[in-house]
Coordinates of C-alpha atoms in Angstrom, one line a residue:
G89 CA -16.5 4.8 -15.3
D90 CA -13.9 2.3 -16.5
A91 CA -11.3 5.1 -16.9
V92 CA -12.0 6.3 -13.4
A93 CA -11.8 2.8 -12.0
A94 CA -8.6 2.1 -13.8
A95 CA -7.1 5.3 -12.5
S96 CA -8.2 4.5 -9.0
A97 CA -6.6 1.1 -9.1
A98 CA -3.1 2.6 -9.4
S99 CA -3.5 4.8 -6.3
A100 CA -5.6 2.5 -4.1
T101 CA -2.5 0.6 -3.2
P102 CA -2.4 0.1 0.6
K103 CA -0.1 2.8 1.7
E104 CA 1.3 0.9 4.6
A105 CA 1.0 -2.9 4.3
K106 CA 1.6 -4.8 7.5
E107 CA 5.3 -5.3 8.0
P108 CA 6.2 -9.0 7.8
E109 CA 7.7 -10.6 10.8
S110 CA 11.5 -10.8 10.6
R111 CA 12.0 -13.2 13.5
T112 CA 10.3 -16.4 14.5
S113 CA 12.0 -16.6 17.9
S114 CA 10.0 -15.3 20.9
S115 CA 11.2 -12.4 23.1
P116 CA 12.3 -13.5 26.6
S117 CA 10.1 -12.3 29.4
S118 CA 12.1 -9.7 31.4
S119 CA 11.5 -7.1 34.0
R120 CA 11.1 -3.6 32.4
A121 CA 13.1 -2.2 35.3
L122 CA 16.0 -4.6 34.6
I123 CA 16.0 -3.7 30.9
N124 CA 16.1 0.0 31.8
Q125 CA 19.1 -0.7 34.1
I126 CA 20.8 -2.5 31.2
E127 CA 20.2 0.5 28.9
R128 CA 21.6 2.9 31.4
A129 CA 24.7 0.7 31.8
V130 CA 25.1 0.8 28.0
L131 CA 24.5 4.5 27.9
H132 CA 27.2 5.0 30.6
L133 CA 29.7 4.0 28.0
S134 CA 29.1 7.3 26.2
S135 CA 31.0 9.1 28.9
N136 CA 34.2 7.5 27.4
P137 CA 35.5 8.6 24.1
I138 CA 34.5 6.4 21.2
T139 CA 37.7 5.8 19.2
P140 CA 38.1 2.9 16.8
S141 CA 41.2 0.7 17.2
A142 CA 44.0 1.0 14.7
S143 CA 43.0 -2.2 13.0
A144 CA 39.3 -1.1 12.8
T145 CA 40.3 2.3 11.3
Q146 CA 42.5 0.7 8.7
T147 CA 39.8 -1.8 7.7
Q148 CA 37.2 0.9 7.5
H149 CA 39.3 2.7 4.9
H150 CA 39.8 -0.4 2.8
H151 CA 36.9 -2.7 3.6
R152 CA 35.3 -2.0 0.2
H153 CA 38.1 -3.9 -1.5
N154 CA 39.0 -6.7 0.9
T155 CA 36.4 -9.2 2.1
S156 CA 38.6 -12.3 2.3
T157 CA 38.8 -12.2 6.1
M158 CA 35.1 -11.6 6.7
T159 CA 33.4 -14.8 7.9
P160 CA 29.7 -14.7 8.8
T161 CA 28.6 -15.9 12.2
T162 CA 26.2 -18.7 12.7
T163 CA 24.3 -17.4 15.7
T164 CA 21.6 -14.8 15.8
T165 CA 20.5 -14.6 19.4
T166 CA 23.5 -15.1 21.7
T167 CA 25.1 -12.0 23.0
T168 CA 28.9 -12.3 22.9
T169 CA 30.9 -11.0 25.8
T170 CA 34.4 -10.0 24.9
T171 CA 37.2 -8.9 27.3
T172 CA 40.2 -7.0 26.1
S173 CA 43.2 -5.3 27.6
S174 CA 42.3 -2.0 25.9
S175 CA 40.9 0.7 28.1
S176 CA 38.8 2.0 25.3
S177 CA 35.1 1.3 25.7
S178 CA 34.7 0.8 21.9
S179 CA 37.3 -2.0 21.9
A180 CA 35.1 -3.9 24.4
M181 CA 32.1 -3.5 22.2
T182 CA 32.8 -5.8 19.3
P183 CA 30.6 -5.9 16.2
H184 CA 28.9 -9.0 17.6
T185 CA 28.2 -7.3 20.9
I186 CA 26.9 -4.2 19.3
S187 CA 24.5 -6.0 16.9
N188 CA 23.3 -8.5 19.4
M189 CA 22.6 -5.9 22.0
L190 CA 20.6 -3.9 19.5
W191 CA 18.8 -7.1 18.4
S192 CA 17.9 -7.9 22.0
F193 CA 16.5 -4.4 22.7
A194 CA 14.4 -4.6 19.5
S195 CA 13.2 -8.1 20.2
L196 CA 12.0 -7.0 23.7
S197 CA 10.2 -4.0 22.0
H198 CA 12.1 -1.7 24.3
P199 CA 12.2 1.9 23.2
L200 CA 15.7 3.3 23.5
E201 CA 16.6 6.8 24.5
K202 CA 18.1 9.2 22.0
G203 CA 21.4 9.1 23.8
T204 CA 21.5 5.3 23.6
L205 CA 20.7 5.3 19.9
A206 CA 23.4 7.9 19.3
L207 CA 25.9 5.8 21.2
F208 CA 25.0 2.7 19.1
E209 CA 25.4 4.7 15.9
K210 CA 28.9 5.8 17.0
L211 CA 29.9 2.3 18.0
T212 CA 28.6 1.0 14.6
L213 CA 30.7 3.5 12.7
A214 CA 33.7 2.7 14.9
Q215 CA 33.5 -1.0 14.1
I216 CA 31.9 -1.0 10.7
G217 CA 35.0 -2.5 9.1
H218 CA 34.6 -5.6 11.2
F219 CA 30.9 -6.2 10.7
N220 CA 30.1 -9.5 9.0
T221 CA 26.8 -10.4 7.3
Q222 CA 25.0 -11.3 10.6
D223 CA 26.1 -8.1 12.3
I224 CA 24.8 -6.0 9.4
S225 CA 21.5 -7.9 9.2
N226 CA 20.9 -7.7 13.0
T227 CA 21.8 -4.1 13.2
M228 CA 19.6 -3.0 10.3
W229 CA 16.8 -5.2 11.5
A230 CA 16.9 -3.7 15.0
F231 CA 16.9 -0.1 13.8
A232 CA 13.8 -0.9 11.7
V233 CA 12.0 -2.7 14.5
I234 CA 12.5 0.2 16.9
R235 CA 11.6 2.6 14.1
H236 CA 14.9 4.5 14.2
R237 CA 16.2 6.0 11.0
P238 CA 20.0 6.1 11.5
S239 CA 22.0 9.1 10.3
A240 CA 22.8 9.4 6.6
R241 CA 26.4 8.4 7.3
V242 CA 25.5 5.3 9.3
H243 CA 22.9 4.3 6.6
H244 CA 25.4 4.8 3.9
E245 CA 28.2 2.8 5.6
L246 CA 25.9 -0.1 6.5
Q247 CA 24.8 -0.4 2.9
L248 CA 28.4 -0.2 1.6
R249 CA 29.5 -2.9 4.1
A250 CA 26.5 -5.0 3.0
L251 CA 27.5 -4.6 -0.6
D252 CA 31.0 -5.8 0.2
Q253 CA 29.6 -8.8 2.0
V254 CA 26.6 -9.5 -0.3
S255 CA 28.1 -12.8 -1.6
S256 CA 28.3 -14.2 1.9
F257 CA 24.7 -13.4 3.0
R258 CA 22.3 -16.2 3.7
S259 CA 18.7 -16.0 2.5
Q260 CA 17.4 -14.8 5.8
G261 CA 20.0 -12.0 6.0
I262 CA 19.0 -10.8 2.5
A263 CA 15.4 -10.8 3.5
N264 CA 16.1 -8.9 6.7
V265 CA 18.3 -6.2 5.0
L266 CA 15.6 -5.6 2.4
W267 CA 12.8 -5.5 5.0
S268 CA 14.8 -3.0 7.1
L269 CA 15.3 -0.6 4.2
A270 CA 11.7 -0.9 3.2
T271 CA 10.4 -0.4 6.7
L272 CA 12.4 2.7 7.3
R273 CA 11.7 4.0 3.8
M274 CA 15.4 4.3 3.2
T275 CA 16.7 4.6 -0.4
P276 CA 18.7 1.5 -1.2
E277 CA 22.0 1.7 -3.1
P278 CA 21.3 0.5 -6.7
R279 CA 24.5 -1.7 -6.6
L280 CA 23.3 -3.3 -3.4
L281 CA 19.9 -4.1 -4.9
Q282 CA 21.7 -5.6 -7.9
G283 CA 23.9 -7.7 -5.6
I284 CA 21.0 -8.8 -3.5
E285 CA 19.2 -10.0 -6.6
T286 CA 22.2 -12.0 -7.8
K287 CA 22.7 -13.6 -4.4
G288 CA 19.0 -14.0 -3.8
L289 CA 18.6 -15.9 -7.1
R290 CA 21.2 -18.4 -5.9
S291 CA 19.8 -18.9 -2.4
V292 CA 16.1 -18.6 -3.0
G293 CA 15.7 -22.4 -2.6
K294 CA 16.6 -22.0 1.1
M295 CA 14.2 -19.2 1.8
T296 CA 11.5 -19.7 4.4
A297 CA 7.9 -18.7 3.8
Q298 CA 8.5 -15.6 5.9
G299 CA 11.7 -14.9 3.9
V300 CA 9.8 -15.0 0.6
S301 CA 7.1 -12.7 2.0
N302 CA 9.7 -10.2 3.4
T303 CA 11.6 -10.1 0.1
L304 CA 8.6 -9.6 -2.1
W305 CA 7.0 -7.1 0.3
S306 CA 10.2 -5.1 0.5
F307 CA 10.7 -4.9 -3.3
A308 CA 7.1 -3.7 -3.7
T309 CA 7.4 -1.2 -0.8
I310 CA 10.7 0.4 -2.1
R311 CA 9.2 0.3 -5.7
H312 CA 12.0 -1.8 -7.1
N313 CA 10.9 -4.3 -9.7
P314 CA 13.4 -7.2 -9.7
S315 CA 14.2 -9.3 -12.8
Q316 CA 11.6 -11.5 -14.3
K317 CA 13.8 -14.5 -13.4
F318 CA 14.0 -13.6 -9.8
K319 CA 10.2 -12.9 -9.5
Q320 CA 9.5 -16.3 -11.1
A321 CA 11.9 -18.0 -8.7
L322 CA 10.2 -16.3 -5.7
Q323 CA 6.8 -17.5 -6.9
L324 CA 8.1 -21.1 -7.3
R325 CA 9.5 -20.9 -3.8
A326 CA 6.2 -19.5 -2.4
I327 CA 4.4 -22.5 -3.9
A328 CA 6.9 -24.9 -2.2
V329 CA 6.4 -23.3 1.2
S330 CA 2.8 -22.3 0.9
Q331 CA 1.7 -24.6 3.8
Q332 CA 4.1 -22.7 6.1
C333 CA 2.8 -19.3 5.1
T334 CA 1.0 -17.3 7.9
P335 CA -2.1 -15.4 6.9
Q336 CA -0.1 -12.1 6.9
A337 CA 2.7 -13.7 4.8
T338 CA 0.1 -15.0 2.3
A339 CA -1.5 -11.6 2.0
N340 CA 1.9 -9.8 1.7
I341 CA 3.0 -12.1 -1.1
L342 CA -0.2 -11.5 -3.1
W343 CA -0.1 -7.7 -2.4
A344 CA 3.5 -7.5 -3.5
L345 CA 2.9 -9.3 -6.7
A346 CA 0.0 -7.0 -7.5
Q347 CA 2.0 -4.0 -6.6
L348 CA 4.8 -5.1 -8.9
G349 CA 2.4 -5.7 -11.8
V350 CA 3.0 -9.5 -11.8
T351 CA 0.2 -11.9 -12.8
P352 CA 0.6 -14.8 -10.4
M353 CA 1.1 -18.3 -11.6
Q354 CA -2.1 -20.3 -11.7
I355 CA -0.8 -23.0 -9.4
L356 CA 0.3 -20.4 -6.9
L357 CA -3.2 -18.9 -6.7
E358 CA -4.7 -22.4 -6.4
D359 CA -2.4 -23.3 -3.5
F360 CA -2.9 -20.0 -1.8
E361 CA -6.7 -20.1 -2.2
L362 CA -6.7 -23.5 -0.5
M363 CA -4.6 -22.3 2.4
I364 CA -6.6 -19.1 2.7
S365 CA -9.8 -21.1 3.0
M366 CA -8.3 -23.4 5.6
K367 CA -6.8 -20.6 7.8
L368 CA -9.4 -17.9 7.2
D369 CA -10.5 -17.7 10.9
H370 CA -7.0 -16.4 11.6
Y371 CA -7.1 -13.6 9.1
R372 CA -7.1 -10.1 10.5
P373 CA -8.8 -7.1 8.8
Q374 CA -5.7 -5.8 7.1
A375 CA -4.8 -9.2 5.6
L376 CA -8.4 -9.6 4.4
S377 CA -8.3 -6.2 2.8
M378 CA -5.0 -7.0 1.1
L379 CA -6.3 -10.2 -0.3
L380 CA -9.3 -8.5 -1.9
W381 CA -7.2 -5.6 -3.2
S382 CA -4.7 -8.0 -4.7
Y383 CA -7.4 -10.0 -6.6
A384 CA -9.1 -6.8 -7.8
T385 CA -5.7 -5.5 -9.1
F386 CA -5.0 -8.8 -10.8
D387 CA -8.4 -8.3 -12.4
R388 CA -9.2 -11.9 -11.3
Q389 CA -12.5 -13.0 -9.9
M390 CA -12.1 -14.6 -6.6
P391 CA -13.8 -18.1 -6.3
P392 CA -17.4 -17.5 -5.2
K393 CA -17.2 -19.8 -2.1
L394 CA -14.0 -18.2 -0.9
Y395 CA -15.4 -14.7 -1.6
K396 CA -18.5 -15.5 0.5
K397 CA -16.4 -16.9 3.4
I398 CA -14.2 -13.8 3.3
G399 CA -17.4 -11.7 3.6
R400 CA -18.4 -13.6 6.7
Q401 CA -15.0 -13.1 8.2
I402 CA -15.2 -9.4 7.4
I403 CA -18.4 -9.1 9.4
M404 CA -16.8 -10.8 12.4
T405 CA -13.7 -8.5 12.3
T406 CA -15.1 -5.1 11.3
T407 CA -14.7 -3.9 14.9
N408 CA -10.9 -3.6 14.1
F409 CA -11.2 -2.0 10.6
E410 CA -8.9 1.0 10.1
P411 CA -9.7 3.7 7.5
Q412 CA -7.2 2.4 5.0
T413 CA -8.7 -1.1 5.4
I414 CA -12.2 0.2 4.8
A415 CA -11.2 2.1 1.7
N416 CA -9.2 -0.7 0.1
T417 CA -11.9 -3.3 0.9
L418 CA -14.7 -1.2 -0.6
W419 CA -12.5 -0.3 -3.6
A420 CA -11.8 -4.0 -4.3
M421 CA -15.5 -5.0 -3.9
A422 CA -16.4 -2.3 -6.4
K423 CA -14.0 -3.7 -8.9
F424 CA -15.3 -7.3 -8.6
K425 CA -18.1 -8.3 -10.9
S426 CA -19.7 -10.3 -8.2
F427 CA -21.7 -8.1 -5.8
P428 CA -21.1 -8.4 -2.1
E429 CA -23.9 -9.5 0.2
G430 CA -25.8 -6.6 1.8
D431 CA -24.9 -7.4 5.4
V432 CA -21.2 -7.4 4.5
L433 CA -21.3 -4.0 2.9
Q434 CA -23.4 -2.6 5.7
A435 CA -20.9 -3.9 8.3
I436 CA -18.2 -1.9 6.6
K437 CA -20.3 1.2 6.0
N438 CA -21.0 1.3 9.8
K439 CA -17.3 2.0 10.4
I440 CA -17.0 5.0 8.0
V441 CA -18.5 7.9 9.9
P442 CA -16.8 7.1 13.3
N443 CA -13.4 7.0 11.5
V444 CA -13.9 9.5 8.8
D445 CA -11.6 12.1 10.4
R446 CA -8.7 9.6 10.0
F447 CA -9.2 9.0 6.3
T448 CA -6.5 10.1 3.9
M449 CA -7.3 12.0 0.8
Q450 CA -7.0 8.9 -1.4
G451 CA -8.9 6.8 1.1
T452 CA -11.7 9.3 1.1
T453 CA -11.8 9.4 -2.7
N454 CA -11.7 5.7 -3.1
T455 CA -14.4 5.1 -0.5
L456 CA -16.8 7.6 -2.0
W457 CA -16.0 6.2 -5.5
A458 CA -16.6 2.6 -4.4
L459 CA -19.9 3.3 -2.6
M460 CA -21.2 5.1 -5.7
K461 CA -19.9 2.3 -8.0
L462 CA -21.5 -0.4 -5.7
G463 CA -24.7 1.6 -5.5
Q464 CA -25.3 1.6 -9.3
H465 CA -25.0 -2.2 -9.7
P466 CA -28.2 -4.2 -9.3
T467 CA -28.0 -7.7 -7.8
G468 CA -29.6 -11.0 -8.3
N469 CA -33.2 -11.0 -9.6
L470 CA -33.1 -7.2 -10.2
A471 CA -30.4 -7.7 -12.8
D472 CA -32.4 -10.4 -14.5
S473 CA -35.6 -8.3 -14.4
I474 CA -33.8 -5.3 -16.0
R475 CA -32.6 -7.4 -18.9
I476 CA -36.1 -8.8 -19.4
R477 CA -37.9 -5.5 -19.0
L478 CA -35.4 -3.3 -20.8
T479 CA -37.2 -0.8 -22.9
A480 CA -36.3 2.2 -24.9
Q481 CA -36.5 5.0 -22.4
S482 CA -36.1 8.6 -23.3
T483 CA -33.7 10.6 -21.2
Q484 CA -33.0 14.3 -21.0
S485 CA -29.2 13.7 -21.2
P486 CA -27.0 11.0 -22.7
P487 CA -25.6 8.3 -20.5
G488 CA -22.4 9.0 -18.6
P489 CA -19.0 7.7 -19.7
D490 CA -19.7 4.3 -18.2
E491 CA -23.5 4.0 -18.3
S492 CA -25.4 1.4 -20.4
N493 CA -29.0 0.8 -21.2
T494 CA -29.3 -1.5 -18.3
V495 CA -28.2 1.2 -15.9
R496 CA -30.4 3.8 -17.6
V497 CA -33.7 2.1 -16.7
R498 CA -32.7 1.1 -13.1
D499 CA -34.7 3.9 -11.5
G500 CA -38.0 2.5 -12.8
L501 CA -37.3 -1.0 -11.5
L502 CA -36.3 -0.3 -7.9
S503 CA -39.5 -1.8 -6.7
V504 CA -38.4 -5.2 -7.8
R505 CA -35.7 -5.3 -5.2
P506 CA -34.0 -2.5 -3.2
M507 CA -30.4 -1.7 -4.2
I508 CA -27.7 -1.1 -1.7
R509 CA -27.2 2.6 -1.4
A510 CA -24.9 4.8 0.6
D511 CA -26.5 6.4 3.7
T512 CA -27.0 10.2 3.7
E513 CA -24.8 10.6 6.8
I514 CA -21.9 8.7 5.2
L515 CA -22.1 10.7 2.1
R516 CA -22.1 14.0 3.9
A517 CA -19.2 12.9 6.2
L518 CA -17.1 11.8 3.2
Q519 CA -17.7 15.0 1.3
A520 CA -16.8 17.1 4.3
R521 CA -13.6 15.1 4.8
A522 CA -12.7 15.4 1.1
L523 CA -13.1 19.2 1.3
T524 CA -10.4 19.3 4.0
F525 CA -7.9 18.2 1.3
K526 CA -8.9 20.8 -1.3
G527 CA -5.4 22.2 -1.6
E528 CA -4.0 18.8 -2.3
F529 CA -6.3 17.5 -5.0
T530 CA -4.6 15.7 -7.9
A531 CA -5.9 15.3 -11.4
Q532 CA -7.1 11.7 -10.6
T533 CA -8.7 12.7 -7.3
T534 CA -10.5 15.5 -9.0
S535 CA -12.1 13.3 -11.7
S536 CA -12.9 10.5 -9.3
L537 CA -14.6 12.8 -6.8
L538 CA -16.6 14.6 -9.5
W539 CA -17.8 11.4 -11.1
S540 CA -18.8 10.1 -7.6
L541 CA -20.8 13.2 -6.8
T542 CA -22.9 12.7 -10.0
R543 CA -24.1 9.4 -8.6
I544 CA -25.6 11.0 -5.5
R545 CA -29.4 10.9 -6.1
Q546 CA -30.3 13.4 -3.4
P547 CA -29.2 16.9 -4.8
N548 CA -29.7 18.5 -1.5
I549 CA -26.9 16.6 0.2
I550 CA -24.3 17.4 -2.5
N551 CA -21.6 19.6 -0.9
R552 CA -21.5 22.6 -3.2
Q553 CA -18.3 23.9 -1.6
L554 CA -16.6 20.6 -2.6
V555 CA -17.9 21.0 -6.2
A556 CA -16.4 24.5 -6.3
A557 CA -13.1 23.3 -4.9
L558 CA -13.0 20.5 -7.5
E559 CA -13.6 23.1 -10.3
D560 CA -10.6 25.0 -9.0
S561 CA -8.6 21.8 -9.0
A562 CA -9.7 21.0 -12.5
I563 CA -8.5 24.4 -13.7
K564 CA -5.1 23.8 -12.0
N565 CA -4.7 20.3 -13.4
C566 CA -6.3 20.9 -16.8
L567 CA -3.1 20.1 -18.7
S568 CA -2.8 16.7 -16.9
F569 CA -6.1 15.2 -17.9
R570 CA -6.3 12.5 -20.6
P571 CA -8.8 13.2 -23.4
D572 CA -11.4 10.7 -21.9
T573 CA -10.9 12.2 -18.5
L574 CA -11.6 15.7 -19.9
V575 CA -15.0 14.4 -21.0
I576 CA -15.7 13.0 -17.5
I577 CA -14.8 16.3 -15.9
L578 CA -17.1 18.3 -18.2
W579 CA -19.9 15.8 -18.1
S580 CA -19.8 15.7 -14.3
L581 CA -19.9 19.4 -13.9
A582 CA -22.8 19.5 -16.3
K583 CA -24.7 16.8 -14.5
L584 CA -24.1 18.6 -11.2
Q585 CA -25.5 21.8 -12.8
H586 CA -22.5 23.7 -11.5
P587 CA -22.1 27.2 -12.9
I588 CA -18.5 27.3 -14.1
S589 CA -16.3 30.4 -14.1
A590 CA -14.8 32.3 -17.0
Q591 CA -11.4 31.1 -15.8
F592 CA -12.6 27.5 -16.4
F593 CA -13.6 28.3 -20.0
E594 CA -10.2 29.8 -20.7
A595 CA -8.2 27.0 -19.1
F596 CA -10.1 24.2 -20.9
A597 CA -10.3 25.7 -24.4
Q598 CA -6.8 24.5 -25.5
P599 CA -6.9 21.0 -23.9
L600 CA -10.3 20.4 -25.4
S601 CA -9.1 21.4 -28.9
R602 CA -6.2 19.0 -28.6
A603 CA -8.3 16.2 -27.3
L604 CA -11.0 16.2 -30.0
P605 CA -9.2 14.1 -32.6
S606 CA -8.6 11.2 -30.2
L607 CA -12.2 11.0 -28.8
T608 CA -14.6 8.3 -29.8
E609 CA -17.9 9.1 -31.4
N610 CA -19.8 8.4 -28.1
E611 CA -17.3 10.6 -26.2
R612 CA -17.9 13.4 -28.7
I613 CA -21.7 13.1 -28.2
I614 CA -21.3 13.3 -24.4
L615 CA -18.9 16.2 -24.8
G616 CA -21.2 18.1 -27.1
W617 CA -24.1 17.7 -24.6
S618 CA -21.8 18.8 -21.7
L619 CA -20.6 21.9 -23.5
Q620 CA -24.1 22.9 -24.3
I621 CA -25.3 22.6 -20.7
L622 CA -22.2 24.4 -19.4
G623 CA -22.7 27.3 -21.9
F624 CA -19.6 26.9 -24.0
Q625 CA -21.6 27.8 -27.1
D626 CA -22.0 31.3 -25.7
R627 CA -18.2 31.8 -25.5
D628 CA -15.8 32.9 -28.2

């Protein structure tokens, strides 16, 4: 129960949060044919040899030690046209020209041909020694926007050049460099991250709302936890610019803090909750999901009025819910102590079956777990009635690892008020989808899925092939389970009345012997019952 929920929290992180905007300027409206002609003209340069000038070559060899001549430009959108007496095409393509052309193509969302991208990489390497902070920022940002992962050499040289220039970066440049690395899932140079933190701490007071969002989102995405001082400074800046935060920026900031394991400042949450409430009509499904996931990860209860308003917005936007959004929203709702309204849950459930083939393994696991968790919690008057009418009720088996007396007697009280339950079609679809990942099951996935299956009240719809696959996974991962998770595994298989194999007995004998001293009295009772049902007493 709680152990499974805690384990699910760690892996329910949205796999791909919405990338924050890196520019506020709008793309000019241009004819696609004209853009194609421009690209062909640029590509024509590749027919000439790309050879760096003598000064560029010299600087490239020594740029890591000499930064005194590098002065950042102040423009970000103006393409500079440079004429030169050299016949070499590369000498006509200055760093400003290269970066601004790339920025322009990216801003126009124009997909570049492989040959054009290769040319830009060659030009970048030829002129890297002359790149200033704006050139570096624009080039990296453009590669990220058009989803082009540059070669290892280009990636390495751009980062080293950024490291040389890090003290000259403006706050927006820092945010863009980080965002680019995170978007392309490129491994940052540790020294560059350290330099960015040092410079960022000095310039954080000039960051825009989008810059704060980009920076935090990037750190969380590349799984780099910055210093406590920098995280605090970013939170204070987020408070100062909270009114300028877009819905996605707000969601990204909260998601990043949750991902980094940071408990937000109370004043930050209060400011954001006010802005969320005011701008809620503009929140898209992913941002709503990220808000709920963040609060659930913070283990903080969302204000009831705001939670209800978010529920209404969810109903209005479920048409655009993606599988990851569905999984994270349901997981967050299952973590909250306040139960969602029935129509909200039903609106989300309606999107599961049509999209089930696009669910990831973790999304499938979390969705099934959340539905079962939500299905066991009574609401409103039913909860009150259970407390009032609680009686000592005999059961054939002890409660599960997370069951209480209140939950034990629920079946006899369903007539008071129907509970929200998962539909048969949804449960069958999710089980079938989970089975497609049987070769990839992790220890956590195994325990979460087994626990979820025990909550299905209709034995005839339990996918026995999935149970068998989970037994195989439990054998494979037996040495990875915590003591309390071992109990959940055995209890679940016993509840499911699954006939386990001799290989299972052999695999679990040693882990169980090691786990016994650390189990609580209640866990030992549950374990004893499970072993008896599974037939362990008949084994040597």
